[in-house]
Coordinates of C-alpha atoms in Angstrom, one line a residue:
Chain A
A1371 CA 20.6 -0.2 17.1
Q1372 CA 16.8 -1.0 16.0
S1373 CA 15.4 -4.1 14.7
V1374 CA 12.1 -5.9 13.1
T1375 CA 10.3 -9.2 13.2
Q1376 CA 7.5 -10.1 11.5
L1377 CA 6.3 -12.7 13.5
D1378 CA 4.3 -14.6 10.9
S1379 CA 6.5 -15.7 7.7
Q1380 CA 3.2 -16.3 5.9
V1381 CA -0.6 -16.5 6.3
P1382 CA -2.9 -18.1 5.2
V1383 CA -6.5 -16.6 4.9
F1384 CA -10.2 -16.9 3.2
E1385 CA -11.2 -14.1 0.8
E1386 CA -14.0 -11.2 3.2
A1387 CA -11.6 -12.5 6.1
P1388 CA -9.8 -10.6 8.5
V1389 CA -6.7 -10.7 9.1
E1390 CA -4.1 -9.3 10.8
L1391 CA -0.5 -9.4 10.3
R1392 CA 1.7 -8.7 13.3
C1393 CA 4.8 -6.5 13.9
N1394 CA 7.1 -5.7 17.0
Y1395 CA 10.2 -3.4 16.8
S1396 CA 13.4 -2.9 18.9
S1397 CA 14.8 0.1 19.1
S1398 CA 16.3 2.8 22.1
V1399 CA 15.5 5.8 20.3
S1400 CA 11.8 7.3 18.9
V1401 CA 11.1 5.3 15.4
Y1402 CA 9.0 5.9 12.4
L1403 CA 6.9 3.1 11.6
F1404 CA 6.0 2.4 7.9
W1405 CA 4.4 -1.1 6.1
Y1406 CA 5.2 -1.8 2.4
V1407 CA 3.1 -4.2 0.7
Q1408 CA 5.4 -5.8 -2.6
Y1409 CA 3.9 -7.6 -5.6
P1410 CA 5.7 -10.4 -7.0
N1411 CA 8.8 -9.0 -9.0
Q1412 CA 8.2 -5.1 -8.3
G1413 CA 9.7 -2.6 -5.4
L1414 CA 7.7 -1.4 -2.1
Q1415 CA 4.9 0.5 -2.2
L1416 CA 3.8 2.4 1.0
L1417 CA 1.0 1.1 2.6
L1418 CA 0.8 3.2 5.4
K1419 CA 2.9 5.5 8.5
Y1420 CA 3.4 6.4 11.8
L1421 CA 4.8 9.4 12.2
S1422 CA 3.0 11.1 15.5
G1423 CA 0.5 12.1 16.8
S1424 CA -2.8 9.5 16.5
T1425 CA -1.4 5.3 17.2
L1426 CA -4.3 4.4 14.8
V1427 CA -2.8 4.8 11.4
K1428 CA -5.4 4.5 8.1
G1429 CA -3.8 3.6 4.5
I1430 CA -4.8 2.4 1.3
N1431 CA -6.6 -0.3 0.3
G1432 CA -8.3 -0.5 3.7
F1433 CA -5.3 -1.6 5.8
E1434 CA -4.8 0.3 9.4
A1435 CA -2.0 -0.1 11.9
E1436 CA -1.5 0.8 15.6
F1437 CA 1.1 1.7 17.3
N1438 CA 1.4 0.2 20.7
K1439 CA 4.8 1.7 22.4
S1440 CA 4.5 -0.2 25.8
Q1441 CA 4.5 -3.4 23.5
T1442 CA 6.6 -1.9 20.9
S1443 CA 4.5 -3.3 18.4
F1444 CA 2.4 -2.2 14.9
H1445 CA 0.5 -4.2 13.6
L1446 CA -2.0 -4.0 10.1
R1447 CA -4.8 -5.5 9.7
K1448 CA -7.1 -5.3 7.4
P1449 CA -11.0 -6.3 8.2
S1450 CA -12.0 -8.1 5.1
V1451 CA -9.3 -9.1 2.2
H1452 CA -9.7 -9.8 -0.9
I1453 CA -7.8 -12.1 -3.2
S1454 CA -5.8 -9.4 -5.0
D1455 CA -4.5 -8.6 -1.0
T1456 CA -2.1 -11.6 -1.5
A1457 CA 1.4 -10.1 -2.3
E1458 CA 4.5 -9.8 0.0
Y1459 CA 3.9 -7.4 3.3
F1460 CA 6.9 -6.0 5.2
C1461 CA 6.9 -3.7 8.2
A1462 CA 10.1 -1.5 8.5
V1463 CA 11.7 1.6 11.4
S1464 CA 13.5 4.3 10.6
E1465 CA 14.6 5.6 14.2
R1466 CA 14.1 9.4 14.2
N1467 CA 17.6 12.1 13.6
A1468 CA 19.4 8.7 12.3
G1469 CA 19.6 9.7 8.1
N1470 CA 16.2 8.4 7.1
M1471 CA 17.6 4.3 7.6
L1472 CA 14.6 1.9 7.1
T1473 CA 15.7 -1.7 8.4
F1474 CA 13.2 -4.3 7.9
G1475 CA 11.3 -7.1 8.8
G1476 CA 11.7 -10.8 7.7
G1477 CA 8.0 -10.7 5.7
T1478 CA 4.6 -11.8 5.5
R1479 CA 3.2 -13.8 2.7
L1480 CA -0.1 -13.2 2.5
M1481 CA -2.0 -15.9 1.0
V1482 CA -5.4 -15.3 0.4
K1483 CA -8.1 -18.0 -0.5
P1484 CA -11.2 -18.0 -1.9
Chain B
G1347 CA 3.3 11.3 -5.1
A1348 CA 7.0 10.8 -6.3
V1349 CA 8.0 8.5 -8.5
V1350 CA 11.3 6.3 -8.9
S1351 CA 12.0 4.1 -12.1
Q1352 CA 14.8 1.9 -12.2
H1353 CA 16.5 0.5 -15.7
P1354 CA 17.0 -1.8 -16.8
S1355 CA 14.1 -4.1 -15.5
W1356 CA 15.3 -7.3 -15.9
V1357 CA 19.6 -8.4 -17.4
I1358 CA 20.9 -11.3 -18.1
C1359 CA 24.5 -11.1 -18.2
K1360 CA 27.3 -13.8 -18.3
S1361 CA 29.9 -14.7 -15.5
G1362 CA 33.1 -12.1 -15.7
T1363 CA 31.1 -9.3 -16.9
S1364 CA 29.4 -5.3 -15.9
V1365 CA 26.1 -4.2 -14.9
K1366 CA 24.9 -1.2 -14.1
I1367 CA 21.9 0.4 -12.8
E1368 CA 20.0 2.7 -13.3
C1369 CA 17.9 4.5 -10.3
R1370 CA 16.7 7.8 -11.0
S1371 CA 13.5 10.1 -9.1
L1372 CA 11.0 11.7 -12.0
D1373 CA 10.1 14.7 -10.1
F1374 CA 11.7 15.6 -7.4
Q1375 CA 15.1 16.2 -6.8
A1376 CA 16.8 13.2 -4.1
T1377 CA 19.9 14.0 -2.6
T1378 CA 19.9 10.8 -0.8
M1379 CA 19.1 6.8 -2.8
F1380 CA 19.8 3.9 -1.4
W1381 CA 20.6 0.1 -2.3
Y1382 CA 19.2 -2.8 -1.9
R1383 CA 19.9 -6.1 -2.3
Q1384 CA 16.6 -8.7 -1.9
F1385 CA 16.5 -12.7 -2.6
P1386 CA 14.3 -14.8 -2.9
K1387 CA 11.5 -14.5 0.0
Q1388 CA 13.4 -12.8 2.0
S1389 CA 13.7 -9.0 2.9
L1390 CA 15.6 -6.3 1.7
M1391 CA 19.2 -6.0 3.0
L1392 CA 20.6 -2.8 3.3
M1393 CA 24.1 -2.1 0.9
A1394 CA 24.7 1.3 0.3
T1395 CA 23.8 4.4 1.0
S1396 CA 24.2 6.9 -2.3
N1397 CA 24.7 10.5 -1.5
E1398 CA 25.1 13.2 -4.5
G1399 CA 28.6 14.4 -5.1
S1400 CA 30.1 12.2 -2.5
K1401 CA 31.7 8.8 -1.6
A1402 CA 29.2 5.9 -0.3
T1403 CA 28.8 4.9 2.3
Y1404 CA 28.3 1.2 2.5
E1405 CA 26.9 -1.6 5.0
Q1406 CA 29.4 -3.7 7.1
G1407 CA 29.8 -6.5 3.8
V1408 CA 28.7 -5.1 1.1
E1409 CA 32.1 -5.2 -0.9
K1410 CA 32.6 -1.5 -2.5
D1411 CA 35.0 -2.8 -5.0
K1412 CA 32.5 -5.2 -6.7
F1413 CA 29.1 -2.7 -6.2
L1414 CA 30.4 0.4 -7.4
I1415 CA 28.0 2.8 -6.7
N1416 CA 27.7 6.8 -7.9
H1417 CA 25.7 9.9 -7.5
A1418 CA 26.2 12.2 -10.2
S1419 CA 23.7 13.9 -10.2
L1420 CA 20.5 14.4 -8.4
T1421 CA 17.7 12.3 -10.2
L1422 CA 20.3 9.3 -10.9
S1423 CA 22.1 7.2 -8.9
T1424 CA 24.0 3.6 -10.3
L1425 CA 24.8 0.9 -9.0
T1426 CA 27.6 -0.9 -11.6
V1427 CA 28.4 -4.8 -11.0
T1428 CA 31.5 -5.8 -11.4
S1429 CA 32.9 -9.0 -13.0
A1430 CA 29.3 -10.3 -11.6
H1431 CA 29.0 -14.0 -10.9
P1432 CA 26.3 -15.9 -9.9
E1433 CA 25.8 -15.5 -6.9
D1434 CA 25.4 -11.9 -7.8
S1435 CA 22.2 -12.8 -8.8
S1436 CA 19.4 -11.2 -6.6
F1437 CA 17.3 -8.5 -6.7
Y1438 CA 18.0 -4.6 -6.7
I1439 CA 16.2 -1.9 -5.7
C1440 CA 17.1 1.2 -5.6
S1441 CA 14.8 4.4 -2.7
A1442 CA 14.9 8.4 -3.0
R1443 CA 14.7 10.2 0.0
D1444 CA 12.3 12.5 -0.3
P1445 CA 13.7 16.0 0.6
S1446 CA 10.6 17.6 2.2
A1447 CA 9.7 14.9 4.1
S1448 CA 13.0 13.4 5.9
Y1449 CA 11.0 10.1 6.7
E1450 CA 9.9 9.0 3.3
Q1451 CA 11.6 6.3 0.8
Y1452 CA 10.2 6.6 -2.6
F1453 CA 10.9 3.2 -4.5
G1454 CA 12.2 1.6 -7.6
P1455 CA 10.3 -1.2 -9.8
G1456 CA 14.3 -3.6 -9.4
T1457 CA 15.8 -5.3 -11.3
R1458 CA 16.3 -8.1 -12.0
L1459 CA 20.1 -9.3 -11.5
T1460 CA 20.7 -12.9 -13.3
V1461 CA 24.5 -13.4 -14.2
T1462 CA 25.6 -17.1 -16.1

Protein backbone atom coordinates (compact mmCIF):
# COMPACT_ATOMS: atom_id res chain seq x y z
CA ALA A 1 0.00 0.00 0.00
CA GLN A 2 1.14 3.51 -0.72
CA SER A 3 1.28 6.45 1.66
CA VAL A 4 2.16 10.12 1.41
CA THR A 5 3.57 12.36 4.11
CA GLN A 6 3.64 16.12 3.92
CA LEU A 7 5.96 17.11 6.69
CA ASP A 8 4.68 20.63 7.25
CA SER A 9 1.04 21.37 7.95
CA GLN A 10 1.62 25.11 7.61
CA VAL A 11 4.33 27.14 5.94
CA PRO A 12 4.36 30.90 6.51
CA VAL A 13 6.52 32.90 4.14
CA PHE A 14 6.93 36.51 3.12
CA GLU A 15 5.98 37.67 -0.34
CA GLU A 16 8.75 37.32 -2.94
CA ALA A 17 10.64 34.83 -0.78
CA PRO A 18 11.38 31.31 -2.01
CA VAL A 19 9.42 28.37 -0.64
CA GLU A 20 9.71 24.60 -0.52
CA LEU A 21 6.84 22.31 0.43
CA ARG A 22 8.02 18.85 1.36
CA CYS A 23 6.49 15.55 0.31
CA ASN A 24 7.68 12.02 0.96
CA TYR A 25 5.98 8.88 -0.20
CA SER A 26 6.12 5.18 0.42
CA SER A 27 5.36 2.52 -2.17
CA SER A 28 6.63 -0.89 -3.15
CA VAL A 29 6.15 -0.23 -6.87
CA SER A 30 6.76 2.56 -9.35
CA VAL A 31 4.50 5.55 -8.93
CA TYR A 32 3.17 8.65 -10.57
CA LEU A 33 3.42 11.80 -8.44
CA PHE A 34 1.24 14.88 -8.38
CA TRP A 35 0.92 18.24 -6.70
CA TYR A 36 -2.49 19.91 -6.46
CA VAL A 37 -3.53 23.32 -5.17
CA GLN A 38 -6.85 24.02 -3.48
CA TYR A 39 -8.22 27.51 -2.90
CA PRO A 40 -10.93 27.99 -0.23
CA ASN A 41 -14.19 26.22 -1.02
CA GLN A 42 -12.91 25.02 -4.37
CA GLY A 43 -11.86 21.75 -5.92
CA LEU A 44 -8.33 20.71 -6.73
CA GLN A 45 -6.26 22.14 -9.54
CA LEU A 46 -3.30 20.22 -10.90
CA LEU A 47 -0.02 22.10 -10.49
CA LEU A 48 2.32 19.52 -11.97
CA LYS A 49 2.92 15.81 -12.31
CA TYR A 50 5.80 13.38 -12.64
CA LEU A 51 5.20 10.37 -14.84
CA SER A 52 8.67 9.45 -16.10
CA GLY A 53 11.78 10.97 -17.65
CA SER A 54 13.36 14.14 -16.31
CA THR A 55 13.18 14.29 -12.56
CA LEU A 56 12.69 18.06 -12.55
CA VAL A 57 9.13 18.90 -13.43
CA LYS A 58 7.84 22.36 -14.15
CA GLY A 59 4.23 23.27 -13.58
CA ILE A 60 1.86 26.18 -13.66
CA ASN A 61 2.19 29.43 -11.72
CA GLY A 62 5.99 29.17 -11.59
CA PHE A 63 6.08 26.03 -9.46
CA GLU A 64 8.45 23.14 -9.99
CA ALA A 65 9.15 19.86 -8.23
CA GLU A 66 11.96 17.35 -8.22
CA PHE A 67 11.49 13.62 -8.01
CA ASN A 68 14.15 11.94 -5.90
CA LYS A 69 13.77 8.19 -6.08
CA SER A 70 16.45 7.34 -3.53
CA GLN A 71 14.87 9.64 -0.95
CA THR A 72 11.32 8.87 -2.11
CA SER A 73 10.59 12.57 -2.16
CA PHE A 74 8.80 14.99 -4.46
CA HIS A 75 9.28 18.44 -2.96
CA LEU A 76 7.52 21.44 -4.46
CA ARG A 77 9.38 24.72 -4.91
CA LYS A 78 8.83 28.24 -6.09
CA PRO A 79 11.64 30.83 -6.21
CA SER A 80 9.43 33.82 -5.42
CA VAL A 81 5.94 33.54 -4.01
CA HIS A 82 3.04 35.93 -4.39
CA ILE A 83 0.15 36.71 -2.08
CA SER A 84 -2.13 34.86 -4.49
CA ASP A 85 -0.21 31.64 -3.85
CA THR A 86 -1.83 31.42 -0.41
CA ALA A 87 -3.72 28.14 -0.55
CA GLU A 88 -3.68 24.50 0.51
CA TYR A 89 -1.27 22.25 -1.38
CA PHE A 90 -1.66 18.51 -1.65
CA CYS A 91 0.89 15.96 -2.75
CA ALA A 92 -0.55 12.74 -4.18
CA VAL A 93 0.75 9.43 -5.44
CA SER A 94 -0.70 6.84 -7.75
CA GLU A 95 0.79 3.41 -8.21
CA ARG A 96 1.27 2.47 -11.83
CA ASN A 97 -1.16 -0.12 -13.10
CA ALA A 98 -3.29 0.26 -10.00
CA GLY A 99 -6.40 1.77 -11.49
CA ASN A 100 -5.26 5.34 -10.99
CA MET A 101 -6.12 5.36 -7.32
CA LEU A 102 -4.77 8.54 -5.79
CA THR A 103 -3.50 8.68 -2.23
CA PHE A 104 -3.21 12.17 -0.82
CA GLY A 105 -0.91 13.63 1.77
CA GLY A 106 -2.33 15.61 4.66
CA GLY A 107 -1.86 18.92 2.91
CA THR A 108 0.29 21.97 3.57
CA ARG A 109 -1.20 25.39 4.03
CA LEU A 110 1.01 28.00 2.40
CA MET A 111 0.48 31.42 3.94
CA VAL A 112 2.14 34.25 2.08
CA LYS A 113 2.49 37.43 4.09
CA PRO A 114 3.04 40.92 2.68
CA GLY B 1 -8.21 20.78 -20.38
CA ALA B 2 -11.02 18.49 -19.32
CA VAL B 3 -13.77 20.00 -17.18
CA VAL B 4 -15.73 18.36 -14.39
CA SER B 5 -18.72 20.08 -12.83
CA GLN B 6 -20.63 19.44 -9.64
CA HIS B 7 -24.13 20.44 -8.67
CA PRO B 8 -25.08 21.90 -6.31
CA SER B 9 -22.05 23.83 -5.12
CA TRP B 10 -23.56 24.02 -1.66
CA VAL B 11 -26.64 22.62 0.02
CA ILE B 12 -28.26 22.84 3.43
CA CYS B 13 -30.67 20.12 4.45
CA LYS B 14 -32.46 18.98 7.56
CA SER B 15 -31.45 15.92 9.49
CA GLY B 16 -33.18 12.80 8.19
CA THR B 17 -33.58 13.98 4.62
CA SER B 18 -31.64 12.80 1.57
CA VAL B 19 -29.44 14.88 -0.70
CA LYS B 20 -28.24 14.11 -4.21
CA ILE B 21 -25.00 15.52 -5.61
CA GLU B 22 -24.24 15.35 -9.32
CA CYS B 23 -20.85 15.05 -10.95
CA ARG B 24 -20.56 15.59 -14.70
CA SER B 25 -17.68 15.35 -17.14
CA LEU B 26 -18.43 18.14 -19.60
CA ASP B 27 -16.15 17.47 -22.55
CA PHE B 28 -15.11 13.85 -22.24
CA GLN B 29 -16.58 10.49 -21.41
CA ALA B 30 -15.52 9.14 -18.05
CA THR B 31 -15.89 5.44 -17.46
CA THR B 32 -14.55 5.92 -13.96
CA MET B 33 -15.32 8.62 -11.45
CA PHE B 34 -14.21 8.96 -7.86
CA TRP B 35 -15.94 10.46 -4.83
CA TYR B 36 -13.95 12.06 -2.03
CA ARG B 37 -14.86 13.57 1.29
CA GLN B 38 -12.93 16.38 2.91
CA PHE B 39 -13.35 17.61 6.48
CA PRO B 40 -12.23 21.13 7.42
CA LYS B 41 -8.49 21.55 7.34
CA GLN B 42 -8.00 17.94 6.38
CA SER B 43 -7.01 16.01 3.31
CA LEU B 44 -9.23 14.22 0.81
CA MET B 45 -10.40 10.75 1.71
CA LEU B 46 -11.53 8.47 -1.08
CA MET B 47 -15.05 7.23 -0.44
CA ALA B 48 -15.74 5.15 -3.52
CA THR B 49 -14.88 4.44 -7.12
CA SER B 50 -17.77 4.71 -9.54
CA ASN B 51 -17.69 2.71 -12.77
CA GLU B 52 -20.21 3.32 -15.52
CA GLY B 53 -22.75 0.55 -15.75
CA SER B 54 -21.64 -1.33 -12.66
CA LYS B 55 -21.77 -1.11 -8.91
CA ALA B 56 -19.49 1.29 -7.12
CA THR B 57 -16.54 0.06 -5.11
CA TYR B 58 -16.56 1.51 -1.62
CA GLU B 59 -13.55 2.09 0.59
CA GLN B 60 -13.36 0.41 3.94
CA GLY B 61 -15.51 2.12 6.51
CA VAL B 62 -17.83 3.86 4.04
CA GLU B 63 -21.46 2.80 4.40
CA LYS B 64 -22.73 1.87 0.96
CA ASP B 65 -26.35 2.06 2.07
CA LYS B 66 -25.87 5.57 3.32
CA PHE B 67 -23.83 6.92 0.43
CA LEU B 68 -25.56 5.69 -2.71
CA ILE B 69 -23.55 6.07 -5.90
CA ASN B 70 -24.99 5.74 -9.37
CA HIS B 71 -22.98 6.03 -12.59
CA ALA B 72 -25.71 5.66 -15.16
CA SER B 73 -23.96 7.30 -18.09
CA LEU B 74 -20.45 8.07 -19.28
CA THR B 75 -20.78 11.70 -18.22
CA LEU B 76 -22.75 11.55 -14.99
CA SER B 77 -22.25 10.06 -11.56
CA THR B 78 -24.43 10.87 -8.57
CA LEU B 79 -23.85 10.59 -4.85
CA THR B 80 -26.93 10.45 -2.65
CA VAL B 81 -26.50 10.95 1.07
CA THR B 82 -29.47 9.17 2.59
CA SER B 83 -31.00 10.03 5.95
CA ALA B 84 -28.40 12.72 6.46
CA HIS B 85 -27.15 13.60 9.92
CA PRO B 86 -25.05 16.54 11.11
CA GLU B 87 -21.93 14.38 11.12
CA ASP B 88 -22.37 13.97 7.34
CA SER B 89 -21.70 17.68 6.94
CA SER B 90 -18.58 17.92 4.83
CA PHE B 91 -17.10 18.99 1.52
CA TYR B 92 -17.67 16.37 -1.16
CA ILE B 93 -15.46 16.36 -4.24
CA CYS B 94 -15.72 14.18 -7.31
CA SER B 95 -13.14 13.48 -9.97
CA ALA B 96 -13.20 11.80 -13.35
CA ARG B 97 -10.52 9.75 -14.99
CA ASP B 98 -9.25 10.95 -18.34
CA PRO B 99 -9.79 8.00 -20.71
CA SER B 100 -6.91 9.11 -22.95
CA ALA B 101 -4.49 9.36 -20.03
CA SER B 102 -5.53 6.92 -17.36
CA TYR B 103 -3.11 8.31 -14.81
CA GLU B 104 -4.90 11.65 -14.75
CA GLN B 105 -7.95 12.68 -12.73
CA TYR B 106 -9.86 15.91 -13.20
CA PHE B 107 -11.55 17.30 -10.12
CA GLY B 108 -14.89 18.99 -9.73
CA PRO B 109 -15.27 22.21 -7.73
CA GLY B 110 -16.79 20.42 -4.75
CA THR B 111 -20.13 20.50 -2.92
CA ARG B 112 -20.46 21.88 0.59
CA LEU B 113 -23.11 19.89 2.49
CA THR B 114 -24.45 21.22 5.78
CA VAL B 115 -26.95 19.11 7.70
CA THR B 116 -28.90 20.96 10.39
